[in-house]
Coordinates of C-alpha atoms in Angstrom, one line a residue:
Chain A
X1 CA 0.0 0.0 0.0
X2 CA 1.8 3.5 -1.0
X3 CA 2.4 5.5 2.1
X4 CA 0.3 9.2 1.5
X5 CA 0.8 12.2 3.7
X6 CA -2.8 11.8 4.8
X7 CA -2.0 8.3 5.8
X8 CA 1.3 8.9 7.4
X9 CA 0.1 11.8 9.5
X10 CA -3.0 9.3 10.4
X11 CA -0.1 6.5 11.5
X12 CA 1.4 9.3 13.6
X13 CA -2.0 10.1 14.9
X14 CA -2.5 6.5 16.0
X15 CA 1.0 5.5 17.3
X16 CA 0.7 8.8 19.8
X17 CA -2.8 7.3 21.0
X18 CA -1.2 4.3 21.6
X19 CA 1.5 5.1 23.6
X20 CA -0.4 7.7 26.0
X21 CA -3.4 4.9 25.8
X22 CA -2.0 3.6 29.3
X23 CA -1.8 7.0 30.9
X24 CA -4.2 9.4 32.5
X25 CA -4.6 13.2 32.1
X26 CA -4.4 13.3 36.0
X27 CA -0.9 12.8 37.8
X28 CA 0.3 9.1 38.6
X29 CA 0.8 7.7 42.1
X30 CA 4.3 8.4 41.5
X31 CA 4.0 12.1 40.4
X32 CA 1.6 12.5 43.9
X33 CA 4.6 11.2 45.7
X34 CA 6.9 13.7 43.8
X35 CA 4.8 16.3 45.4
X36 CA 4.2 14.8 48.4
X37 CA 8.3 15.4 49.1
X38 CA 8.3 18.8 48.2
X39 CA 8.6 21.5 51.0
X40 CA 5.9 23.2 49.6
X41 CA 3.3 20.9 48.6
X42 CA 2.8 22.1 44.4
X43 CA -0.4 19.7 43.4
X44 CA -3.1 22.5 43.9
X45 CA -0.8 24.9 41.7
X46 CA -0.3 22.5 39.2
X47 CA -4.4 21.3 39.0
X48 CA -4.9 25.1 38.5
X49 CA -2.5 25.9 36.1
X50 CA -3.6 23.0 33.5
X51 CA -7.4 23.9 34.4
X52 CA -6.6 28.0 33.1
X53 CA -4.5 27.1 30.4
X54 CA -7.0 24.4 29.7
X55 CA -9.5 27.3 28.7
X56 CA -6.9 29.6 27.2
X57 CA -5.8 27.0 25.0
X58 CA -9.3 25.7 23.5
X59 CA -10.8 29.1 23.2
X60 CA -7.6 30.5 20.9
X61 CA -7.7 26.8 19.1
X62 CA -11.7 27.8 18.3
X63 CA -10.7 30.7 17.0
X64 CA -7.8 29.4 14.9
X65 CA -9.8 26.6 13.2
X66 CA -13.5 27.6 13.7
X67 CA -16.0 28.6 16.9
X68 CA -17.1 24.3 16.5
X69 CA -14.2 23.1 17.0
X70 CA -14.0 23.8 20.9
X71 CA -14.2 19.7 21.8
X72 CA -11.6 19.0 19.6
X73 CA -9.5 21.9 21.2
X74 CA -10.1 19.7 24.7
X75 CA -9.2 16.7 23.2
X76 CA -5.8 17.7 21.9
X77 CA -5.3 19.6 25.0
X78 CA -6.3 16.4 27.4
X79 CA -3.6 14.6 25.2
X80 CA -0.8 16.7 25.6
X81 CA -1.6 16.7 29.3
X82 CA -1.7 13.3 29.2
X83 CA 2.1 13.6 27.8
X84 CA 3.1 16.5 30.1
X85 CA 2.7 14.4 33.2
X86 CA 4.5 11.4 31.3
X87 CA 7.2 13.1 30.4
X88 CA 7.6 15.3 34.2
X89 CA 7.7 11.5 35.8
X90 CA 10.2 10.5 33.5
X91 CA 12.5 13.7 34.2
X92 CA 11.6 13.6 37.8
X93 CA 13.1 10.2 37.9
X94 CA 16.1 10.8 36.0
X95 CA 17.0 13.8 38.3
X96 CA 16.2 11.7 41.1
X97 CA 18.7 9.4 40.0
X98 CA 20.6 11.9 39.1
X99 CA 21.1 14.4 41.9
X100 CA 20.4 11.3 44.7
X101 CA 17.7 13.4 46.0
X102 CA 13.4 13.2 46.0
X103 CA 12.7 16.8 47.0
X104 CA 11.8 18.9 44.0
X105 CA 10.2 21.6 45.2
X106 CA 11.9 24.3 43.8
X107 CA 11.3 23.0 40.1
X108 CA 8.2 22.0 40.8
X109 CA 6.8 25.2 42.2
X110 CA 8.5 26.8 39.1
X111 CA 5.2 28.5 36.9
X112 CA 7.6 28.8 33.5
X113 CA 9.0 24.9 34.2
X114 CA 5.3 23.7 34.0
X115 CA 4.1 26.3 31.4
X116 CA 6.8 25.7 29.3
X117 CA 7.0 21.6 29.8
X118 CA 2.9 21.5 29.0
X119 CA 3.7 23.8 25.7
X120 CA 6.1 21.2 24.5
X121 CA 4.0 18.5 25.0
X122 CA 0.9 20.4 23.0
X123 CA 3.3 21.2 20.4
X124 CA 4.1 17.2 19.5
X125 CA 0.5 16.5 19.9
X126 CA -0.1 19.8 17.5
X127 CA 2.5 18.7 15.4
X128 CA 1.8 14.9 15.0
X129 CA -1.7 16.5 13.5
X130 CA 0.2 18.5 10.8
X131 CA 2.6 15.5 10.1
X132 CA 2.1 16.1 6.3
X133 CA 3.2 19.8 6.4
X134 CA 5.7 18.8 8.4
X135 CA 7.3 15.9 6.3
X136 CA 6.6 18.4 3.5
X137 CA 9.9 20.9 4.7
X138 CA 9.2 21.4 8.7
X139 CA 8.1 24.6 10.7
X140 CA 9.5 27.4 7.3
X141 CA 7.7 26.1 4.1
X142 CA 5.0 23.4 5.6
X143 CA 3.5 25.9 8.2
X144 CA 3.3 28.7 5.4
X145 CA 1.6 26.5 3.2
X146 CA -2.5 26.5 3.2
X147 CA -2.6 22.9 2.7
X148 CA -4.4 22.2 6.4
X149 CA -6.3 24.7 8.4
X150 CA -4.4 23.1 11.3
X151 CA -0.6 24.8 10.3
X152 CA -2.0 27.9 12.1
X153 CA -1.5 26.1 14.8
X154 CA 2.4 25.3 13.9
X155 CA 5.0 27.3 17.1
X156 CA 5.3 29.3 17.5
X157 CA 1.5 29.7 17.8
X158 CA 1.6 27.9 21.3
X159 CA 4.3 30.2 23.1
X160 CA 1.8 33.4 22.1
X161 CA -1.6 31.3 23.6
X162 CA 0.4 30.7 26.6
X163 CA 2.4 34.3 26.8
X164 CA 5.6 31.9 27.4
X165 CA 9.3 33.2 26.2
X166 CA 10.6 31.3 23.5
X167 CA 13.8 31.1 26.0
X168 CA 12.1 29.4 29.0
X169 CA 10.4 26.9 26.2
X170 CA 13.9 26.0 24.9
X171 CA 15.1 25.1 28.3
X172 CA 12.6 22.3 28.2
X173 CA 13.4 20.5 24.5
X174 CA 16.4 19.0 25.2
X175 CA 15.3 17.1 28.9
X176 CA 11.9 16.4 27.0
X177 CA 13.3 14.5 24.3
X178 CA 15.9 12.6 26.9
X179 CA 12.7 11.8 28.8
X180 CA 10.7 10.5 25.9
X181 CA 12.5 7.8 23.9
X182 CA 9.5 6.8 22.0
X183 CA 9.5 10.2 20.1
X184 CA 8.9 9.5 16.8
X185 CA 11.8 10.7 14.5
X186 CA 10.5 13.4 12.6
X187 CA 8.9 14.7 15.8
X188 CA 12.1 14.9 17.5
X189 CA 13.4 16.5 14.3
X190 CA 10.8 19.3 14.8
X191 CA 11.7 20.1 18.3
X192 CA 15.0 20.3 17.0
X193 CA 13.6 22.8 14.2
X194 CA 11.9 24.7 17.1
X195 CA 15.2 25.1 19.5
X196 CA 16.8 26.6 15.6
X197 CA 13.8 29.3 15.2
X198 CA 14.5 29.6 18.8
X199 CA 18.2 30.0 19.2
X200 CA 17.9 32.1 15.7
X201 CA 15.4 34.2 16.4
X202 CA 12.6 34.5 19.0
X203 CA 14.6 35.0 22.0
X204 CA 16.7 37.4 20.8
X205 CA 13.3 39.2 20.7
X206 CA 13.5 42.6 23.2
X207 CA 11.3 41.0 26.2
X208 CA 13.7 38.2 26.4
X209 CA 14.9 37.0 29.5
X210 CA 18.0 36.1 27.6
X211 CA 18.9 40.1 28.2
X212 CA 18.9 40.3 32.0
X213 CA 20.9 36.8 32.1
X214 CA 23.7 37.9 29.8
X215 CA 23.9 41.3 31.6
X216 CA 23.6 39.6 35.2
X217 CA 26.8 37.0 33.7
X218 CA 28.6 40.5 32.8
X219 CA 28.3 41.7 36.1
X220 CA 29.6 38.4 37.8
X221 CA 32.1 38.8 35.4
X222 CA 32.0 35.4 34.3
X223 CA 31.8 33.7 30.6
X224 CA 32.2 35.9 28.0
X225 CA 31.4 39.7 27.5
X226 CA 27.8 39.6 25.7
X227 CA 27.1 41.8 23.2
X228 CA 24.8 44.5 23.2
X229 CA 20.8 43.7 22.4
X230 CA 20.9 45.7 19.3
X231 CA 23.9 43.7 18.1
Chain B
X1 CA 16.5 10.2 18.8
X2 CA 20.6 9.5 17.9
X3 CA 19.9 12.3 15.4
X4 CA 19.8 15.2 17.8
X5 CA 22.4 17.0 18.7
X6 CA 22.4 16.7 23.1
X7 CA 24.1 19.9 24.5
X8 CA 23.5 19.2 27.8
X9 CA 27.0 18.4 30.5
X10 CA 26.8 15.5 32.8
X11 CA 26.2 17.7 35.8
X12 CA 23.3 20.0 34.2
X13 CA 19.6 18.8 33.9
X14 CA 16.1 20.5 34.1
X15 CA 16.5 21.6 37.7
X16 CA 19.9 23.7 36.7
X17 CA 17.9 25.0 33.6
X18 CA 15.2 26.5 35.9
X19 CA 17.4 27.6 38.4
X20 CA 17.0 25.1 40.7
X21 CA 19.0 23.2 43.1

């Protein structure tokens, strides 16, 4: 049978149902102990954070692909939910193993850590729905193209839903693909695509954090001497 | 994911990233 765009973006589709077919858009036993051992206690946060952007996220997807489309906003959303508590298990564990320690409150109360980690995980359920722009030259040609209503939803459309800075979502790429082996390879080659658009443009945008950390590493004096914002 | 590029040291993960401890 020839392999279509249509049908490899439906393969995609189905192989990223599969995989979060065993998990639940609520937190594992695990995650609850996770928060259980932090100093302050980040559950409630974290339940109210995915219930706002929750509403953010399927009003501006309504909006972006039509006012009755609002359910199938909530169902892409409860997916990459579904994958943002997979994948902060799977990094909590590997720091865990890592730093020999279960207290994670500091990340874990961290607004832009979750923001950003739930952004990433909506933008590989996003993508995997665009597959065929995507095979069809990534996040510069395929998200220009009108060949799906859905490539208005390519990034950086996500970072402006959830006002995050393209800076604190590229922090997250690299531990989220570490943390999810089963990424599919053209998925991982789009978060790669996104940390390039990243790294070559968006946070070099004037509201960037980037600004105060190169300017705070002047002042320590250490690494190199950054150069000016205009530059 | 051999593919892609990992920047990240030994020492540094997402708690560093986020300014943690």
């Amino acid at each position: 049978v020839p392999q279509t765009p249509i049908r490899a973006a439906m393969n995609s589709i189905q192989q990223l149902r599969v995989e979060l077919n065993s998990t639940s858009d609520q937190p594992s036993s695990n995650l609850q102990v996770y928060f259980k051992n932090c100093t302050v206690d980040p559950s409630e946060e974290i339940t109210k954070r995915v219930e706002e952007l929750s509403q953010v996220f399927s009003q501006r997807f309504a909006q972006a692909v039509g006012q009755r489309c609002e359910g199938l906003g909530r169902k892409r959303f409860n997916l990459g939910v579904q994958l943002y508590y997979k994948v902060m298990e799977s990094m909590l564990k590997s720091e865990e193993k890592r730093l020999s320690v279960q207290n994670f409150s500091k990340l874990l109360n961290n607004a832009a850590f979750h923001t950003s980690l739930l952004a990433c995980a909506l933008e590989v359920v996003l993508a995997t729905y665009v597959g065929n722009s995507l095979k069809n030259g990534g996040f510069g040609r395929g998200c220009g193209a009108s060949d799906s209503i859905e490539t208005d939803l390519c990034f950086p459309w996500i970072l402006d839903v959830f006002q995050l800075h393209a800076f604190d979502f590229y922090k997250v790429i690299e531990s989220f693909i570490k943390a999810e082996p089963t990424l599919k390879h053209d998925m991982m080659k789009h978060l790669e695509h996104c940390e390039h658009v990243i790294m070559e443009s968006l946070a070099w945008r004037g509201d960037s954090p980037l600004f105060d950390l190169l300017k705070q590493s002047r002042e320590e004096g250490t690494g190199e001497q950054a150069e000016p914002p205009a530059t | 994911n051999q593919d892609y590029h990992f920047g990240l040291k030994e020492h540094e993960g997402i708690s560093e990233l986020f300014d943690c401890d």
